[in-house]
Coordinates of C-alpha atoms in Angstrom, one line a residue:
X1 CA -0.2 -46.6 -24.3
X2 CA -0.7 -47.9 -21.0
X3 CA 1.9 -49.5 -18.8
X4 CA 1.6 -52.7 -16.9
X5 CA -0.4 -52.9 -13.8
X6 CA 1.6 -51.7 -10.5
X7 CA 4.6 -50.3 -12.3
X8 CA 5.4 -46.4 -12.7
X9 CA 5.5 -44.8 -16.0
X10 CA 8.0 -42.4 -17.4
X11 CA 9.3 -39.4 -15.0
X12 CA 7.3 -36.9 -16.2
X13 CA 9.1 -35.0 -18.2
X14 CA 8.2 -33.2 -21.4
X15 CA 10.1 -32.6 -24.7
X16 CA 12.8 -29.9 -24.3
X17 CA 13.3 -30.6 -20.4
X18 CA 9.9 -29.6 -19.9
X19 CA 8.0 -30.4 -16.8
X20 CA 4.8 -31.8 -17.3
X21 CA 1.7 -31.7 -15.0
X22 CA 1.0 -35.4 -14.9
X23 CA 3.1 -38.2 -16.9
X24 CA 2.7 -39.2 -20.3
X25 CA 1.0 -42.3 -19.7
X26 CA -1.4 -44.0 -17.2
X27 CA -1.0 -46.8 -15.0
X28 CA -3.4 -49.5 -14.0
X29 CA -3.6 -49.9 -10.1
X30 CA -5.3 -52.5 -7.6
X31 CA -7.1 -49.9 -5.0
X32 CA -5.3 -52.1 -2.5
X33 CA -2.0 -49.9 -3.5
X34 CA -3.8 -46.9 -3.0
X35 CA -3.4 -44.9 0.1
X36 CA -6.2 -42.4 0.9
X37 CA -4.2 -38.7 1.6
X38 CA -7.9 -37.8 3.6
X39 CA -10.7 -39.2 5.0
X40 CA -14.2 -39.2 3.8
X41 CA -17.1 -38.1 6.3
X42 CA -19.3 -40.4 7.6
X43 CA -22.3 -39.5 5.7
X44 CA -20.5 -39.3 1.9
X45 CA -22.2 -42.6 1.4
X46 CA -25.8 -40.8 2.2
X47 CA -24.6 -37.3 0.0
X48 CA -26.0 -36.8 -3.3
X49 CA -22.6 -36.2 -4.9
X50 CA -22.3 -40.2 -4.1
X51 CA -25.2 -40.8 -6.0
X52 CA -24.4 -39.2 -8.9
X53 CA -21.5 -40.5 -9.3
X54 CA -22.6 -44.2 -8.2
X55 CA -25.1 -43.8 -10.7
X56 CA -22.5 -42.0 -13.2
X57 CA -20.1 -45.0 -12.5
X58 CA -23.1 -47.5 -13.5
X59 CA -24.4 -46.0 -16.7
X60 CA -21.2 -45.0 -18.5
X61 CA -18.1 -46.3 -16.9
X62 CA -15.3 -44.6 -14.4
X63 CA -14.6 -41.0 -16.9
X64 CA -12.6 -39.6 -14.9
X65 CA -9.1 -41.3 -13.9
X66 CA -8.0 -40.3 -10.3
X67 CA -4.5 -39.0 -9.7
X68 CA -1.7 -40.5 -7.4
X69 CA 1.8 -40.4 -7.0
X70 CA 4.3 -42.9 -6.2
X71 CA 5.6 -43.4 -2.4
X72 CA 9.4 -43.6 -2.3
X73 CA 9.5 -45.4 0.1
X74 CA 7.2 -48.6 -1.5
X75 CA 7.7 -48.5 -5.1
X76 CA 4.4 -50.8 -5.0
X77 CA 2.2 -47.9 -3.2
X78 CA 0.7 -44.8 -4.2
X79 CA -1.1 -41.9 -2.6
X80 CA -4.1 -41.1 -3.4
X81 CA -4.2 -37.4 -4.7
X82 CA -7.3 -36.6 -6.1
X83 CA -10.8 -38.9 -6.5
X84 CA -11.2 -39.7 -2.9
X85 CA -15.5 -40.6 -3.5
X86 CA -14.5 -42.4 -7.0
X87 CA -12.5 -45.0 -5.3
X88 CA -14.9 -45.5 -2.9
X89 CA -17.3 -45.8 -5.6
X90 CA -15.5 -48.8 -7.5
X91 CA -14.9 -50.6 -4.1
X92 CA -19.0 -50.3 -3.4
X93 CA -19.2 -52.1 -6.6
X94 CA -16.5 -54.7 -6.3
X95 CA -14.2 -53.6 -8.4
X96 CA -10.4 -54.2 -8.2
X97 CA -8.4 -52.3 -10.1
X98 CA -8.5 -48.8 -11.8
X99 CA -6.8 -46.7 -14.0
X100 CA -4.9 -43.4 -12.8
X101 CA -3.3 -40.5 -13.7
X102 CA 0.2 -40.0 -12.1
X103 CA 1.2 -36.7 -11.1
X104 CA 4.8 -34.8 -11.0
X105 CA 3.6 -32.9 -8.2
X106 CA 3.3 -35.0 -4.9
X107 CA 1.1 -32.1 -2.8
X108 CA -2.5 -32.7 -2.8
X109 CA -3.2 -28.6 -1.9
X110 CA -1.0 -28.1 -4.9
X111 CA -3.3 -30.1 -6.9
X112 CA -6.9 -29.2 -6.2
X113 CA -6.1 -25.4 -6.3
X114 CA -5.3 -25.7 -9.8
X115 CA -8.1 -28.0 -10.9
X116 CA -11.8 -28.3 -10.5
X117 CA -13.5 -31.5 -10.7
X118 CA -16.6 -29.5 -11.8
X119 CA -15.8 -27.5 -14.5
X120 CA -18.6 -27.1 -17.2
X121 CA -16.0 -27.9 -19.9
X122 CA -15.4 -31.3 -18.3
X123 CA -18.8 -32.3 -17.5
X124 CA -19.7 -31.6 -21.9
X125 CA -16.6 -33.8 -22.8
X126 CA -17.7 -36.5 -20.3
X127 CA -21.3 -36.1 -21.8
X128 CA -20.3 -36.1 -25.5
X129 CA -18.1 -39.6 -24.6
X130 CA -21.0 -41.3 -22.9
X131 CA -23.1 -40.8 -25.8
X132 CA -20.5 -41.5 -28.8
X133 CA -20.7 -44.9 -26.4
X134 CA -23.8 -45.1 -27.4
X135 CA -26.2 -44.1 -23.8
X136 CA -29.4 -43.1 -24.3
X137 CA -30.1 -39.5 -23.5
X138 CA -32.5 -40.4 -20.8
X139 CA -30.0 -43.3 -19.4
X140 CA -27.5 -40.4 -18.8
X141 CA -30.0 -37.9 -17.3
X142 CA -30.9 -40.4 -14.7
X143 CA -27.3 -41.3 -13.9
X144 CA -26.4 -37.9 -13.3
X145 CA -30.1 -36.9 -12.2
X146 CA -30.9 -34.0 -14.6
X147 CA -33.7 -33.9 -16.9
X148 CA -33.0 -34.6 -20.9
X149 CA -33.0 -30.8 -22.1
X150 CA -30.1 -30.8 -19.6
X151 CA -27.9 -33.2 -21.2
X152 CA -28.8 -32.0 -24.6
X153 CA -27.9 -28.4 -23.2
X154 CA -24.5 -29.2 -22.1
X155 CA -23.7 -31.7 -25.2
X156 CA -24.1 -28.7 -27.3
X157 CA -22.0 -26.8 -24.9
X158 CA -19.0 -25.6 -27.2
X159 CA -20.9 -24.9 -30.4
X160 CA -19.3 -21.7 -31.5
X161 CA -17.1 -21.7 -29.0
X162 CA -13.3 -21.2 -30.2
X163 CA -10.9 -23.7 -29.6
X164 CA -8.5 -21.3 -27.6
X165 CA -11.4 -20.4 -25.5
X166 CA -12.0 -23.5 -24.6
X167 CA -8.2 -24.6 -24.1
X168 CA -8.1 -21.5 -21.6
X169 CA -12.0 -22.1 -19.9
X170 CA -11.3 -25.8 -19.8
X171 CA -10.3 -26.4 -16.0
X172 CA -12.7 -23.4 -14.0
X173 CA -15.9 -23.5 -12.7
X174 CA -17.6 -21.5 -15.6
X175 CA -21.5 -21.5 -15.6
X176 CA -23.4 -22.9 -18.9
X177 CA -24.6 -19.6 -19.1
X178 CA -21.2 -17.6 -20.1
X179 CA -20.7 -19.6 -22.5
X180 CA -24.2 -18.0 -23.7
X181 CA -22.7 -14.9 -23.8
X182 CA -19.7 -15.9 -25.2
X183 CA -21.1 -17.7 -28.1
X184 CA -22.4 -14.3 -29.3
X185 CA -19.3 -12.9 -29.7
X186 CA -16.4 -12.9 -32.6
X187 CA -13.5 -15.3 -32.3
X188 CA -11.2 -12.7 -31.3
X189 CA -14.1 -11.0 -28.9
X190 CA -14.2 -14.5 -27.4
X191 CA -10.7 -14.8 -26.8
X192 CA -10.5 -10.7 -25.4
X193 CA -13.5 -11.9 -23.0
X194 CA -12.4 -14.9 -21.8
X195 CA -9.0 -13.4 -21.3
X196 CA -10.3 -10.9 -18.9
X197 CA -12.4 -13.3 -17.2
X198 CA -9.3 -15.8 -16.2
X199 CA -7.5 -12.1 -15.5
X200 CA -9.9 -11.3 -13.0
X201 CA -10.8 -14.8 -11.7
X202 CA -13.9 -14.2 -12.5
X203 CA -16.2 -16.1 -14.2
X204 CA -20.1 -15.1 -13.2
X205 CA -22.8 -14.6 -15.1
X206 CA -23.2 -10.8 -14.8
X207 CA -19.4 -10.6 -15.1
X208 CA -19.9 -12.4 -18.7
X209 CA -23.1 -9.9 -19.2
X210 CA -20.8 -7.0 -18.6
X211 CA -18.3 -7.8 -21.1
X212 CA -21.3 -8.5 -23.8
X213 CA -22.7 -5.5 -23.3
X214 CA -19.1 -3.8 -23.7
X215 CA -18.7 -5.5 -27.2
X216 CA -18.9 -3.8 -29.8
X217 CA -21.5 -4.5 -32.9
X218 CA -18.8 -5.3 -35.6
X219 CA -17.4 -8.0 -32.8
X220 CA -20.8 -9.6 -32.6
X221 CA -22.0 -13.0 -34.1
X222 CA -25.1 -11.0 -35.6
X223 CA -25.7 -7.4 -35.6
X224 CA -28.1 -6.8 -32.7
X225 CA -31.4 -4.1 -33.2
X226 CA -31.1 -0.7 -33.1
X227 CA -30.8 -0.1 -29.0
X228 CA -33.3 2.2 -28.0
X229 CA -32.1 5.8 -26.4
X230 CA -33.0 6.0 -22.6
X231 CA -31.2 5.1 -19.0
X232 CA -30.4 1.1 -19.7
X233 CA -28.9 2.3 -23.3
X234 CA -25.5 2.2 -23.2
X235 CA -23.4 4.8 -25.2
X236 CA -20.0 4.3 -27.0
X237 CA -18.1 6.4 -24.8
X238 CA -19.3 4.2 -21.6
X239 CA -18.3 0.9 -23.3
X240 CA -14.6 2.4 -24.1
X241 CA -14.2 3.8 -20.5
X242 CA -15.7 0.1 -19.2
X243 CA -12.9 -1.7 -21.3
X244 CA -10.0 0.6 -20.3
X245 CA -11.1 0.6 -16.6
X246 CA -11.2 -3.7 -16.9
X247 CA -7.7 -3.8 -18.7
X248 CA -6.4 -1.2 -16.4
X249 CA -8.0 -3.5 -13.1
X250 CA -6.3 -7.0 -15.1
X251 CA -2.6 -5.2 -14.9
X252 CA -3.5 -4.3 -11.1
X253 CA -4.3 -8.2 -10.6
X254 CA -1.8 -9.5 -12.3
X255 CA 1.0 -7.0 -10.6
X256 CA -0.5 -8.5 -7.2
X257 CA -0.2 -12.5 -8.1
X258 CA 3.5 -11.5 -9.7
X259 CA 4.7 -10.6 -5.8
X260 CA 1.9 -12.3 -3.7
X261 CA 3.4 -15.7 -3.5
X262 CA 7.2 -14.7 -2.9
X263 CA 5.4 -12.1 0.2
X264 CA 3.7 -15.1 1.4
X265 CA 6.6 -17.3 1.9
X266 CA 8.6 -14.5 3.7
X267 CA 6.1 -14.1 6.0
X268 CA 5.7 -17.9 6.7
X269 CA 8.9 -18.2 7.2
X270 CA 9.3 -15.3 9.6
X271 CA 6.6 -16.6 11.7
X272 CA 7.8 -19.8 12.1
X273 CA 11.0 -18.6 12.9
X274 CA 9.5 -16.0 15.5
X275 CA 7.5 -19.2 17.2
X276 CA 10.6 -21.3 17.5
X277 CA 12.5 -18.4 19.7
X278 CA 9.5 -17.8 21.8
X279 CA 9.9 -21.9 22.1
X280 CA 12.7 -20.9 24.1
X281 CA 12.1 -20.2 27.6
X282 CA 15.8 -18.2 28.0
X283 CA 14.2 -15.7 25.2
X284 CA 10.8 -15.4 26.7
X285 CA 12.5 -14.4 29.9
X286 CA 15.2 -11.8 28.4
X287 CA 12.0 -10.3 26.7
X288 CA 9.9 -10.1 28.9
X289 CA 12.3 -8.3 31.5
X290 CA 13.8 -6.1 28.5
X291 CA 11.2 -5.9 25.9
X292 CA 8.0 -6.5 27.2
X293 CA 6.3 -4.5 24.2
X294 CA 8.0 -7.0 21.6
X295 CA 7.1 -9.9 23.4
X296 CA 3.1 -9.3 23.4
X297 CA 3.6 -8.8 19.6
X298 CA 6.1 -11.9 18.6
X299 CA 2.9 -14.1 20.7
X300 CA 0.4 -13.0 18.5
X301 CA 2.3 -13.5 15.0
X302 CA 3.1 -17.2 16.7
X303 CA -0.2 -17.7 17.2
X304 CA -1.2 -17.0 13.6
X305 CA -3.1 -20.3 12.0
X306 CA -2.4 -19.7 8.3
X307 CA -1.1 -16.1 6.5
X308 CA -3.7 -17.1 4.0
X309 CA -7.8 -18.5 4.1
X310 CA -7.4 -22.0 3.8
X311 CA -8.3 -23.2 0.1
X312 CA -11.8 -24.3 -0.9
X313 CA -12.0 -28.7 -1.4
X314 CA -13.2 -29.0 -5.1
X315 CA -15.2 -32.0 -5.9
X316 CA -13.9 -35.6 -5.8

């Protein structure tokens, strides 16, 4: 159930005390509340992503709610989190007011690392609504500018596809493909394989290909030929030893994430403790008379832009 326009929803907050990602219900906003977290470039208007979704927008109606949060300091104001182009979108076409998502979580890096605007999941479900609306095939295929095999492609995207693979493949940028592979696989073998895909972070084609060609022929949909002996056959021994070595590489990765957050913030926090003592011209003098060495090296940690590569922007 939706509240009334302008006012915040419940806090967020889960059965049990648990925290949820977004609230439990949406709110209805004029997109003179909203406050824009970035700016757009110049040329978005020109882009082909505005297009699509101009076009998207037309034919089937805004999908996809944007996200905000509430500023505490205006209770009638929200930021803008996530659906920068969508916004722009609706005020291109004169409308008002728009329906959003309200997160728990206020940081906007926090947000698009952990969700993908694209994800092939996403882009079914917002195919399969548009035509339970009743849009022709070809309406949708122009809106979105693919060609009709296209949108019947993805519309059949999850048949045979488990439910728990889905739940787990739902937010990542997964090719149509893998779920090719995937669909000739067992229910469990599904499950294994996606498992070790959202292990590894990895989600290609060849990656899917790999763990196919690893299955074995009881964990297959249907029972394949009789493989042919030569160099491209693959023997039993090599698929054990290639799912050992992949279970072996997903504790490895998951050891790393466990510690590689906590390491991060340490080291964040030394260097911006280190720059605020070299802000102090009494220390920079004492060192550089005393401890010239430590000096040179306390500039260059200072000087550090970011411990980490700075997160790629996902769609909007």
């Amino acid at each position: 159930m939706k509240d009334r326009i302008g006012q915040p929803p419940t806090d967020g907050s889960g059965h049990d005390g648990v925290r949820l990602a977004f609230q439990t219900t949406s709110v209805t906003l004029g997109l003179d509340q909203l406050v824009p977290l970035k700016t757009l470039r110049p040329d978005t208007r020109e882009s082909k992503k505005y297009a699509q979704i101009l076009g998207s927008v037309k034919a089937i109606g805004l999908v996809e709610a944007p996200v905000v949060t509430p500023d505490p300091q205006n209770r009638e104001r929200y930021f803008l989190l996530d659906g920068h182009v969508r916004i722009e979108v609706l005020r291109d076409l004169g409308i008002d007011t728009v329906e959003c998502l309200i997160s728990t979580d206020d940081e906007t890096y926090t947000y698009n690392k952990r969700i993908n605007r694209l994800a092939a999941i996403q882009e079914h479900r917002m195919v399969v609504k548009a035509v339970e609306r009743g849009v022709p095939e070809a309406r949708i295929a122009e809106a979105l500018g693919l060609d009709i095999a296209t949108i019947r492609r993805r519309f059949r995207l999850l048949d045979g596809i488990c439910p728990e693979v889905v739940e787990m493949l739902k937010d990542v940028a997964c090719p149509m493909k893998v779920f090719d592979e995937l669909r000739r696989m067992t229910t469990i073998r599904q499950i294994e394989a996606a498992d070790l895909m959202v292990g590894q972070n990895n989600f290609t084609v060849p990656f899917a290909k790999a763990l196919l060609a690893a299955t074995p022929d009881n964990q297959l949909v249907k029972q394949p030929r009789k493989r042919r002996d030569g160099a491209n056959a693959i023997s039993t021994e090599q698929m054990t030893r290639m799912e050992r070595e992949l279970a072996a590489l997903q504790a490895q990765v998951k050891s790393v994430e466990e510690t590689y957050g906590l390491d991060n913030l340490h080291l964040t926090v030394t260097r911006g403790y280190i720059a605020k003592l070299l802000g102090n011209a009494r220390i920079v003098r004492w060192l550089s008379q005393n401890r010239q060495e430590y000096l040179g090296e306390f500039q260059r940690i200072a000087e550090i832009d970011s411990i980490s590569p700075a997160p790629t922007p996902v769609q909007e």
